[in-house]
Coordinates of C-alpha atoms in Angstrom, one line a residue:
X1 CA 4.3 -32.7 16.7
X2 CA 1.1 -31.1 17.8
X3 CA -0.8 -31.9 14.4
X4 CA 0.9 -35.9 15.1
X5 CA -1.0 -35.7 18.7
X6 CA -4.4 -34.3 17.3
X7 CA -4.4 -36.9 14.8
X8 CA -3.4 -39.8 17.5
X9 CA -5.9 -38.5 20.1
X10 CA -8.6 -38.5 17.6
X11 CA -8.4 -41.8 16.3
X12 CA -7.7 -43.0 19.9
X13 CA -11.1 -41.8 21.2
X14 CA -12.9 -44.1 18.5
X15 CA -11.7 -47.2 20.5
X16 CA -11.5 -45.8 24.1
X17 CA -13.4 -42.8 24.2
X18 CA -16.9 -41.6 25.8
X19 CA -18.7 -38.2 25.6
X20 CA -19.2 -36.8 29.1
X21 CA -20.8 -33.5 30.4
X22 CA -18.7 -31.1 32.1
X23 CA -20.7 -30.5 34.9
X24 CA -21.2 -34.4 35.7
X25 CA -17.0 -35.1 35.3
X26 CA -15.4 -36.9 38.1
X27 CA -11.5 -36.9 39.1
X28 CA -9.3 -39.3 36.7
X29 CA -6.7 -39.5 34.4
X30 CA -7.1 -38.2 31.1
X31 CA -6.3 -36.2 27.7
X32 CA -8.8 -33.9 27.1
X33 CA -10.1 -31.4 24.6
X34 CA -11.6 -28.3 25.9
X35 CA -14.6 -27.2 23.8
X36 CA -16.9 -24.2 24.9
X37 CA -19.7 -27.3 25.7
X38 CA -18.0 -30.3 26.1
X39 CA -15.1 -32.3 27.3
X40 CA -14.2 -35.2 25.7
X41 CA -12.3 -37.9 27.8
X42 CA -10.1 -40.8 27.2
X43 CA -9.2 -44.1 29.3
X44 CA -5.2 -43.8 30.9
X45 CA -4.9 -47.2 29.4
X46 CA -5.1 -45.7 25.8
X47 CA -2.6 -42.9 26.2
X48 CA 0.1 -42.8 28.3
X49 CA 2.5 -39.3 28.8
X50 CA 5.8 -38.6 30.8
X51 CA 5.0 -35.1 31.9
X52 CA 1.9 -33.0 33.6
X53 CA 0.2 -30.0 33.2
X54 CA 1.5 -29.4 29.7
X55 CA -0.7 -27.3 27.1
X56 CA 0.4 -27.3 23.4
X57 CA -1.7 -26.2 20.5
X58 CA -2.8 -27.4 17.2
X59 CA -4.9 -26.9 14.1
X60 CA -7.7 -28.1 12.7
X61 CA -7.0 -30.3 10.0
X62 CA -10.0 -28.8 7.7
X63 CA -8.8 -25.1 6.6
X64 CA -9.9 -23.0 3.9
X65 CA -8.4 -21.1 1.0
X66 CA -5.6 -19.0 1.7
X67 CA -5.6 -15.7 -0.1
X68 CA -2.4 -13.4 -0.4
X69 CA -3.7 -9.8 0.4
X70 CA -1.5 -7.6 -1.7
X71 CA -0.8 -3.6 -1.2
X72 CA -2.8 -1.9 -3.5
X73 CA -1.3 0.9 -5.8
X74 CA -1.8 4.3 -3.3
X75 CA -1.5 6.8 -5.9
X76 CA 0.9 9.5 -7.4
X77 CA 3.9 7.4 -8.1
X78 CA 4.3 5.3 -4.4
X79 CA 6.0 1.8 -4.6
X80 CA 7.1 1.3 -1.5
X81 CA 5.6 2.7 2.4
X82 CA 6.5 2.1 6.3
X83 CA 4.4 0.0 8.5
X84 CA 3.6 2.1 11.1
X85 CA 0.5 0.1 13.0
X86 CA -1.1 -3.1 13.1
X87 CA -4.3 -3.0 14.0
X88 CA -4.6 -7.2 13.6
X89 CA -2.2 -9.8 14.5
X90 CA -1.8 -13.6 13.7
X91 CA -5.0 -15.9 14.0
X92 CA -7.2 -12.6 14.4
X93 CA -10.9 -13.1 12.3
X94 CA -11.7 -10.0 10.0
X95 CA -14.7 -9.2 7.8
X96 CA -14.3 -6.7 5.0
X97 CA -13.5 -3.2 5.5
X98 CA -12.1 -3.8 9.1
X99 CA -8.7 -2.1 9.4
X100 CA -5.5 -4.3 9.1
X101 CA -3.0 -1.7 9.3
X102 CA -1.6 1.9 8.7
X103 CA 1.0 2.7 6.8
X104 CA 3.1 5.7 5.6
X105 CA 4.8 7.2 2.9
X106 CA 6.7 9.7 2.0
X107 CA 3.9 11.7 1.5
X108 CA 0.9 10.7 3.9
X109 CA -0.3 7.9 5.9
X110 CA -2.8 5.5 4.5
X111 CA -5.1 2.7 6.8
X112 CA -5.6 -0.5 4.7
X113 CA -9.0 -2.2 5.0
X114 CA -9.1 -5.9 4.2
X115 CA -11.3 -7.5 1.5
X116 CA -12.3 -10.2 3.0
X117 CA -14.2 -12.3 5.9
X118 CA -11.6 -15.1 7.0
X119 CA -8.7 -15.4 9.6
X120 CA -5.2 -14.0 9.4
X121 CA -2.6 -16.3 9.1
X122 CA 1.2 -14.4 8.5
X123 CA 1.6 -11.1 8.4
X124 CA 4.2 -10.1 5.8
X125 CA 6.1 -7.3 7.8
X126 CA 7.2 -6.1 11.2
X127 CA 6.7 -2.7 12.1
X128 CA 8.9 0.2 10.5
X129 CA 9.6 -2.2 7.9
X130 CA 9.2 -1.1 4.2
X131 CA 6.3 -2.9 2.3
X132 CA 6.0 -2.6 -1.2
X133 CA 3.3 -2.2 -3.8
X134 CA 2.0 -5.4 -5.7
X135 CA 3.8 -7.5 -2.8
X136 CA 1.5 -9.9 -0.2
X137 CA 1.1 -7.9 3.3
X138 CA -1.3 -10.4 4.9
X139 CA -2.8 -14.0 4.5
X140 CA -6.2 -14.2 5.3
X141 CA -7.7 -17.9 5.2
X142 CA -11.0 -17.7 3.8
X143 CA -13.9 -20.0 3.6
X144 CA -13.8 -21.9 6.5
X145 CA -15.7 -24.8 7.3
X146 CA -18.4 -24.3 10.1
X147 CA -18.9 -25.9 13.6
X148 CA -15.1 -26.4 13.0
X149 CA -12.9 -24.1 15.4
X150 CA -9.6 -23.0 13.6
X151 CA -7.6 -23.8 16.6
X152 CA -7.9 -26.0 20.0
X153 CA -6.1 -26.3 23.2
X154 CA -5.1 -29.3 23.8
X155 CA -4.5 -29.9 27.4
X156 CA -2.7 -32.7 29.0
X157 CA -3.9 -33.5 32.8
X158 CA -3.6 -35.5 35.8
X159 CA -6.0 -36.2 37.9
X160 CA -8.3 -33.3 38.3
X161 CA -11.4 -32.2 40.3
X162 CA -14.8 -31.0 39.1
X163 CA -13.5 -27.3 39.8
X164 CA -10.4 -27.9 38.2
X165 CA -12.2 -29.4 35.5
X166 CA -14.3 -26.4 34.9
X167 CA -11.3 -23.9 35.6
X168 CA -9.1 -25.4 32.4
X169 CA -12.5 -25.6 30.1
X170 CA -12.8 -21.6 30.7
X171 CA -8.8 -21.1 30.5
X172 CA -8.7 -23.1 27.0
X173 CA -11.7 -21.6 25.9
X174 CA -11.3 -18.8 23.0
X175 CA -12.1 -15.3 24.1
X176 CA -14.5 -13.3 21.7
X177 CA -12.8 -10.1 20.6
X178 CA -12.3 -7.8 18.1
X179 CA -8.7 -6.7 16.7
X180 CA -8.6 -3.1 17.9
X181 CA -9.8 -4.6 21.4
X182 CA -7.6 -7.4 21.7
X183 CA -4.9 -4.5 20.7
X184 CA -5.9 -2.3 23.5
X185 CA -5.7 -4.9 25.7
X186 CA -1.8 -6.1 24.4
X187 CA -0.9 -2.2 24.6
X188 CA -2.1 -2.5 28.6
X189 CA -0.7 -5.7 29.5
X190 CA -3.9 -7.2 30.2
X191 CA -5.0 -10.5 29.9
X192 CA -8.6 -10.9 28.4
X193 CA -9.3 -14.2 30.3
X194 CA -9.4 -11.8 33.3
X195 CA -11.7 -9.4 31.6
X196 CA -15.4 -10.1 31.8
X197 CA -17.1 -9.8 28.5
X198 CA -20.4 -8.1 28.5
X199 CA -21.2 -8.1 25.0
X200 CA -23.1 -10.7 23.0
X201 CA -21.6 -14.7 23.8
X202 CA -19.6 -12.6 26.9
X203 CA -17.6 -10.9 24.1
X204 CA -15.1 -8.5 25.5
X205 CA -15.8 -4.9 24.3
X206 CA -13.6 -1.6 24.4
X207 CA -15.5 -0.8 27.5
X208 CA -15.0 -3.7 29.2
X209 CA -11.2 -2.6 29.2
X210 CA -11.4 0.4 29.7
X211 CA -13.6 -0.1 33.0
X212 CA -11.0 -2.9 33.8
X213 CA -8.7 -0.2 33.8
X214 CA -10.4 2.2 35.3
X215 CA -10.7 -0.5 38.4
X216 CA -7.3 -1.3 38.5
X217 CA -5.3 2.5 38.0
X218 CA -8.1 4.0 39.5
X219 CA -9.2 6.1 36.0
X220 CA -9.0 5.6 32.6
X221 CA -5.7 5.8 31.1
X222 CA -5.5 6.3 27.1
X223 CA -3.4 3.5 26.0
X224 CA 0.3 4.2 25.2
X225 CA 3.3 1.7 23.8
X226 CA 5.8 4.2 25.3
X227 CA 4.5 3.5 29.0
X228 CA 3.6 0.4 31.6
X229 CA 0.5 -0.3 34.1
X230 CA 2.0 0.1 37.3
X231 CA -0.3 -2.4 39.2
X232 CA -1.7 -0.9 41.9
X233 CA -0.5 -1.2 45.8
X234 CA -2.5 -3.6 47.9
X235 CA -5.2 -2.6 50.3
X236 CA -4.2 -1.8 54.0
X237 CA -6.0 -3.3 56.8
X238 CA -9.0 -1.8 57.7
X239 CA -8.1 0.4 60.6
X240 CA -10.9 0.6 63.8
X241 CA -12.7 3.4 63.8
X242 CA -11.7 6.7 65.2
X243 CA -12.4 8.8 68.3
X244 CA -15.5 11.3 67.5
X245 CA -12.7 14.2 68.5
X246 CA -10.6 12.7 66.4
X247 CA -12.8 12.0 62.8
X248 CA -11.6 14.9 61.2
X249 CA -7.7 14.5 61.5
X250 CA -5.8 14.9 57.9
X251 CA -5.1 11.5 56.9
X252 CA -1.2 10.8 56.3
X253 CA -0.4 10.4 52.2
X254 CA 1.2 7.2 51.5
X255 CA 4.5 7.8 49.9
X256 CA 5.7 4.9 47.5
X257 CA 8.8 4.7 45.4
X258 CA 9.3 6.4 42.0
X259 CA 10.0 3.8 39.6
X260 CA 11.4 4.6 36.2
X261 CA 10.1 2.2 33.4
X262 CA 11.1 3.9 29.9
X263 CA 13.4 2.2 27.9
X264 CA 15.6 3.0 25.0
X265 CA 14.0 2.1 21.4
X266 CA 15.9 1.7 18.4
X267 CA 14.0 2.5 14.9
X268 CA 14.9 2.3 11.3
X269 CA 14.8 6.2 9.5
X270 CA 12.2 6.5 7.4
X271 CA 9.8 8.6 4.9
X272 CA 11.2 12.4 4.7
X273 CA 13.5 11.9 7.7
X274 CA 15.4 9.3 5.2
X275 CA 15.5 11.8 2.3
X276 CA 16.5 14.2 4.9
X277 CA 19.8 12.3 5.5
X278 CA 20.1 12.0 1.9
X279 CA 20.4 15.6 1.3
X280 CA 21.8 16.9 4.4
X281 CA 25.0 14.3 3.8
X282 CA 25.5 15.6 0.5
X283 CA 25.2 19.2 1.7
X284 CA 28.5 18.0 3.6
X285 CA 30.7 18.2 0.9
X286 CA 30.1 22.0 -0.1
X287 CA 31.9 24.4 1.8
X288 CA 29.4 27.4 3.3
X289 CA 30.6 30.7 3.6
X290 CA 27.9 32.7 6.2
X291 CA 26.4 36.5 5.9
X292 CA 24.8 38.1 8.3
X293 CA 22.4 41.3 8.7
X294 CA 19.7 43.0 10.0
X295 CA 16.9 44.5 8.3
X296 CA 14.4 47.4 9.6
X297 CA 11.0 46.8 8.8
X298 CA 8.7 50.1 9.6
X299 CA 7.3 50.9 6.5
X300 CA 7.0 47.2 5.3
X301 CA 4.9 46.4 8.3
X302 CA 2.6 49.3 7.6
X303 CA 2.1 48.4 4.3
X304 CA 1.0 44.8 4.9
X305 CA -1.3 46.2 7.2
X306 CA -2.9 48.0 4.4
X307 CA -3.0 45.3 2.3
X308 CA -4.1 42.7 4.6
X309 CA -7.9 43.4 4.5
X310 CA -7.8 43.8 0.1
X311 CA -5.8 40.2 0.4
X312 CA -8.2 39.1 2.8
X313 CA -11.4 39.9 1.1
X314 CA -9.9 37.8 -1.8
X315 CA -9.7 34.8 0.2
X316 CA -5.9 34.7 0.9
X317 CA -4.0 35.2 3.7
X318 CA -1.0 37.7 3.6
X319 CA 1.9 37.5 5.6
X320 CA 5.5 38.9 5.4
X321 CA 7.1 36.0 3.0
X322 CA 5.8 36.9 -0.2
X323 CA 7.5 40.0 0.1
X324 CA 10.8 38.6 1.3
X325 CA 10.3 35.9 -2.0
X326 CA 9.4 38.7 -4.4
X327 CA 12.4 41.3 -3.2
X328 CA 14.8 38.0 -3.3
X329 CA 13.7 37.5 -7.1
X330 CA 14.4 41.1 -7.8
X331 CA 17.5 40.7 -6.8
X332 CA 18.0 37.6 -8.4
X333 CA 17.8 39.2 -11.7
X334 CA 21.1 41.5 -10.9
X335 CA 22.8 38.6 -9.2
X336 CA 21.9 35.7 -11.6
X337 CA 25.2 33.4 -10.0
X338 CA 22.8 33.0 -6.9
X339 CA 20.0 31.1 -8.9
X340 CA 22.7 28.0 -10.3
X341 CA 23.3 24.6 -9.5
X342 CA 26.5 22.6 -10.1
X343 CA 27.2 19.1 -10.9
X344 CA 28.6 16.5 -8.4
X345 CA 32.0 17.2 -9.4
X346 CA 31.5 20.9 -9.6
X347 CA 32.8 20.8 -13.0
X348 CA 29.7 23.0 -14.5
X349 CA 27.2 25.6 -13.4
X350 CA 23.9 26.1 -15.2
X351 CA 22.0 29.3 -15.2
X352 CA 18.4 28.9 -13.9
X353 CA 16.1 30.6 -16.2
X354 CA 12.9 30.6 -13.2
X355 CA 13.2 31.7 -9.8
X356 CA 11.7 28.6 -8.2
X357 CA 11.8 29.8 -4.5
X358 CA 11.9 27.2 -1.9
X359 CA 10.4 27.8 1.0
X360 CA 11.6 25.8 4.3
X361 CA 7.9 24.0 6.0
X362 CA 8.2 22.4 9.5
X363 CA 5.5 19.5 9.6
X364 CA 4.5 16.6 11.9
X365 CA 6.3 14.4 8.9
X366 CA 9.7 16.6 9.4
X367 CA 11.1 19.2 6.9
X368 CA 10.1 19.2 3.8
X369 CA 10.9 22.2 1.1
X370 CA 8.2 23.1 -1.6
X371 CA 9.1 26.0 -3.7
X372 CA 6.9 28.5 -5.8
X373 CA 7.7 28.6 -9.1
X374 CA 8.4 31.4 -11.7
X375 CA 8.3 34.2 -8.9
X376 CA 9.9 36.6 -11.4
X377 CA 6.6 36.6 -13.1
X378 CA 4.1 36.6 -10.3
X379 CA 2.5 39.5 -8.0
X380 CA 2.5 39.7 -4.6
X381 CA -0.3 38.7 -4.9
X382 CA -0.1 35.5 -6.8
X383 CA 2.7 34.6 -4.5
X384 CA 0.8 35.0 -1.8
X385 CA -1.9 32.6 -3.3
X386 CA 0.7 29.7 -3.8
X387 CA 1.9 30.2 -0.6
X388 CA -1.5 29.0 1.3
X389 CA -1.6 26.5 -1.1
X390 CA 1.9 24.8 -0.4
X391 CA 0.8 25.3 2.7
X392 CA -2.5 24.0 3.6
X393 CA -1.1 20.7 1.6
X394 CA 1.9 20.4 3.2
X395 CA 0.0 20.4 6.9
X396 CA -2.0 17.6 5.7
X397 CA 0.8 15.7 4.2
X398 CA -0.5 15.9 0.6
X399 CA 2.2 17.8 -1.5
X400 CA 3.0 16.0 -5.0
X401 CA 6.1 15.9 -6.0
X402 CA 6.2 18.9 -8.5
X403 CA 5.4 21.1 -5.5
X404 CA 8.5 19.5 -4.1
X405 CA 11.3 19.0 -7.0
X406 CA 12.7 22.2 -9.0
X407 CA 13.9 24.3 -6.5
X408 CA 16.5 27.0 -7.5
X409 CA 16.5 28.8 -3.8
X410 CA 15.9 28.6 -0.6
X411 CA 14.4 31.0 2.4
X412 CA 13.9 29.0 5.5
X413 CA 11.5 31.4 7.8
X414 CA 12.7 30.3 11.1
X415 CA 11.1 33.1 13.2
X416 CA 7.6 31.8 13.0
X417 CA 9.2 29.3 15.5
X418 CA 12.0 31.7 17.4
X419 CA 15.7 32.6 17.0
X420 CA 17.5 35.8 15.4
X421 CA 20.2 34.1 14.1
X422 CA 21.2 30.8 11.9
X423 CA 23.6 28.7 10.2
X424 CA 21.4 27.4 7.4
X425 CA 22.3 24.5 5.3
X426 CA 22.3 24.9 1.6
X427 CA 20.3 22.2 -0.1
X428 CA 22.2 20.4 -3.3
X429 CA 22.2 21.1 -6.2
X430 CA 21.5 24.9 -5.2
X431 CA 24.0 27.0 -4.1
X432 CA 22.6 29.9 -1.4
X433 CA 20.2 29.6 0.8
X434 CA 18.7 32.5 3.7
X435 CA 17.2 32.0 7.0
X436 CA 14.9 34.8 8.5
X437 CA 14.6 35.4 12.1
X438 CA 11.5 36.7 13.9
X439 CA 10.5 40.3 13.7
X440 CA 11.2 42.4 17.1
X441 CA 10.6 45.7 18.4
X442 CA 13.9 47.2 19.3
X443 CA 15.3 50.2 19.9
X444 CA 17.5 51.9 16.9
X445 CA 19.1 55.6 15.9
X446 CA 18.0 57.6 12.8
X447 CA 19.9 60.2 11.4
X448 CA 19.6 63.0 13.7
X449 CA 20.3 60.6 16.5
X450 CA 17.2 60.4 17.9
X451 CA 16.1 56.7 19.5
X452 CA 13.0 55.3 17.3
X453 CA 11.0 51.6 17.8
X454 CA 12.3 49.9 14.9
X455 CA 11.2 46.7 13.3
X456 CA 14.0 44.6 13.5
X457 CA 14.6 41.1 11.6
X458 CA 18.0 39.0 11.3
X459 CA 18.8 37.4 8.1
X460 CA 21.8 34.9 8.1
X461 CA 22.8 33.8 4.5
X462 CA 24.8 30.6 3.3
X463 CA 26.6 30.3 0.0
X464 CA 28.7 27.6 -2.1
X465 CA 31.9 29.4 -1.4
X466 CA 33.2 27.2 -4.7
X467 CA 31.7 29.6 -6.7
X468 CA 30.2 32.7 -4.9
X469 CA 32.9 35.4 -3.1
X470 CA 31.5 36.9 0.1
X471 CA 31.1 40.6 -1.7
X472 CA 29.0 39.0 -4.4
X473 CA 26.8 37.5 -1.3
X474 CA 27.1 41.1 0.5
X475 CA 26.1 43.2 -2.7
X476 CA 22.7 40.7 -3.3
X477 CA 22.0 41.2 0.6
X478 CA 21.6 45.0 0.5
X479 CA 19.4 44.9 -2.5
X480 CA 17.5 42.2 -1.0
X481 CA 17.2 44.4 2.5
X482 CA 16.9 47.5 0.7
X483 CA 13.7 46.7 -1.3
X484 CA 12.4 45.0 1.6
X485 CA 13.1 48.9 4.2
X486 CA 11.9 50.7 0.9
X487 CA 9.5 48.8 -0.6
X488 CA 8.0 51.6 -3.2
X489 CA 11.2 50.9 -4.9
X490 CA 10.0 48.1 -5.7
X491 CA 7.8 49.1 -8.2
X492 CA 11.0 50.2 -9.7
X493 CA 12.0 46.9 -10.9
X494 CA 8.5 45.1 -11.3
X495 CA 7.7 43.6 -14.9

């Protein structure tokens, strides 16, 4: 319909039209075109409408070539990623390398840059919805043909004034902005016809917003989805001027209602919190049986104390967990029924040959689980090596997926966070899993009955009661806490 009414009021001007300057228009009846320059205006007799004040839009008829962008292969092995963030919307110009959007996999987050100069004209996806590799995410309309704007506002008037004349010309004019500004300003709720642009051809810039905001809050707010502009009360009545013994009086805070304006969000789970549910809902069908004791840690803290400037001086950081993963190991090798998997069914149990010990990581992604592999060969050392490794990638989001696949069992190290005691969830196909509480100075007897500061930690074990008894579970727990209170012995046991 709008395209039909371009077309119509085009070829009626030929007959009926005349070019007239804005500044020099007088009040009558007509169908005009706003431009930036000029307004062209047509006879009543040559078009007649049954309602007022009505503004529709429509395109140019010249366009240039549309061009699918596609999503690019990212690397190690990703087909498909969530739209987190577009940083461009519908009828927004880009050049190359401006950003278009970031998106996320399971792995890391990515910003795609476009590839060309043109005009977007669909985007492919909404946000939190999956896009996938080798499929279109934009159109961008290259190529187009100059001195031809891609849209115009076609305004339908009655009789107007010279102001009003010049009002509607700046209303249906197009504001010059870039993406990320016109994004800033959406995220704010402000309208860029009231923003005055102070860049080149009064193009609004991020500064121009953020002093538009800083005029209108009273500072500069960084801009948020999650929260609204609360406009700002209107100004009291100046009030005359006080008394001389009266100018320093405290002045009487203005109280105004607290108004609540969060509101409930519904999102699709994606990335690791999908793979999360995956797991966690088949970890539902395996009964846990639970374990629970408490380990003293004297001597182990003083030898890591040793040990921490040797490690240190080889450019690896030592903590307490490539002890707990070596002793585990060791104690793996008497108590081989710990390091199985079954099948769905639980028809079959295969033997692990490594000790591929997962180790649970908190991240701003959500929980993931890399595991060090072949412990029963390395030092404490080497496992303390791995360890910053797994770690330093898993902070950035840049673990592959041999760090993450493999795993034979599980410590989860809860006390870097808090907490003595947990229920831990065992992680299919394994079939135990420990989780280690924080380490605490608290009174304990010795022998003789004498009180001692002790270095207490919790441990709270979970097995597949299918096919591990709770004295199997018990016996591998004091080996595991007795290497870790003597832990000369060891040497014992290391091959």
């Amino acid at each position: 319909m709008a395209v039909a009414a371009a077309a119509a009021l085009r070829s009626g001007y030929r007959a009926a039209g005349r070019l007239i300057c804005v500044c020099h228009t007088r009040s009558y009846s007509s169908v005009c075109f706003l431009k930036s320059k000029y307004v062209y205006a047509f006879d009543k007799s040559a078009f007649k409408f049954n309602h007022q004040h009505r503004l529709f839009r429509t395109s140019a008829i010249s366009k240039g070539q549309i061009v699918q962008f596609k999503l690019s292969d990212i690397g190690e092995g990703i087909t498909e990623v969530t739209v987190k963030e577009w940083y461009v919307k519908e009828g927004d110009s880009v050049s190359q390398f401006d950003s278009i959007c970031e998106v996320q996999s399971d792995k890391a987050s990515v910003t795609i840059t476009s590839r060309y100069d043109g005009i977007i004209r669909k985007l492919y996806y909404n946000l939190d919805e999956i896009a996938y590799v080798g499929k279109p995410l934009v159109d961008i309309e290259t190529d187009v043909l100059k001195d031809v704007a891609p849209e115009e506002d076609v305004v339908e008037t009655p009789a107007v004034s010279h102001e009003e004349h010049t009002h509607q010309e700046i209303k249906g004019h197009k504001t010059l902005a870039t993406p990320a500004v016109r994004r800033l300003a959406m995220e704010n709720n402000i309208k860029l016809s009231e923003v005055v642009g102070t860049g080149k051809d009064n193009r609004i810039l991020k500064e121009d917003i953020l002093n538009y905001l800083a005029k209108q809050t009273g500072a500069i707010l960084p801009p948020s989805p999650k929260s609204e502009i609360i406009p700002p009360l209107p100004k009291l009545e100046t009030a005359p001027a006080a008394p001389k013994d009266k100018a320093h009086r405290i002045p009487v805070p203005i109280s105004k209602p607290t108004v609540f304006t969060g509101k409930d969000k519904t999102e699709p789970i994606t990335g690791f919190h999908k793979a999360m549910v995956k797991t966690m809902s088949a970890a539902l069908k395996i009964p846990h049986f639970g374990y629970c004791d408490e380990i003293e840690l004297n001597q182990l803290v003083q030898l890591r104390e040793e040990l921490k400037p040797l490690a240190q001086a080889r450019g690896v950081k030592l903590s307490f967990m490539p002890f707990f993963l070596k002793a585990a190991s060791l104690a793996l090798l008497h108590y081989p029924v710990l390091n199985t998997s079954v099948d769905e069914n639980c028809q079959n149990i295969t033997y692990k040959a490594s000790h591929n010990i997962g180790i649970a990581m908190d991240t701003e992604q959500g929980l993931i689980v890399p595991n060090v592999k072949s412990v029963q060969v390395r030092s404490v050392f080497e496992i303390a090596s791995e360890l910053n490794r797994l770690q330093s990638l898993g902070s950035s989001g840049q673990l592959g997926t041999n760090d993450l696949t493999g795993g034979t069992f599980t410590l989860s190290n809860i006390g870097t966070i808090g907490g003595t005691y947990a229920k831990p969830v065992i992680l299919p196909p394994e079939v135990a899993i420990g989780a280690l509480g924080k380490i605490q100075a608290l009174p304990r007897f010795n022998g003789k009955g004498e009180v001692f500061k002790a270095q207490i930690m919790n441990v709270s074990w979970s097995a597949d009661h299918r096919i591990i008894d709770g004295a199997t579970m018990a016996r591998f727990s004091n080996l595991w806490k007795s290497y870790l209170e003597n832990p000369a012995s060891m040497l014992l046991d290391l091959k």
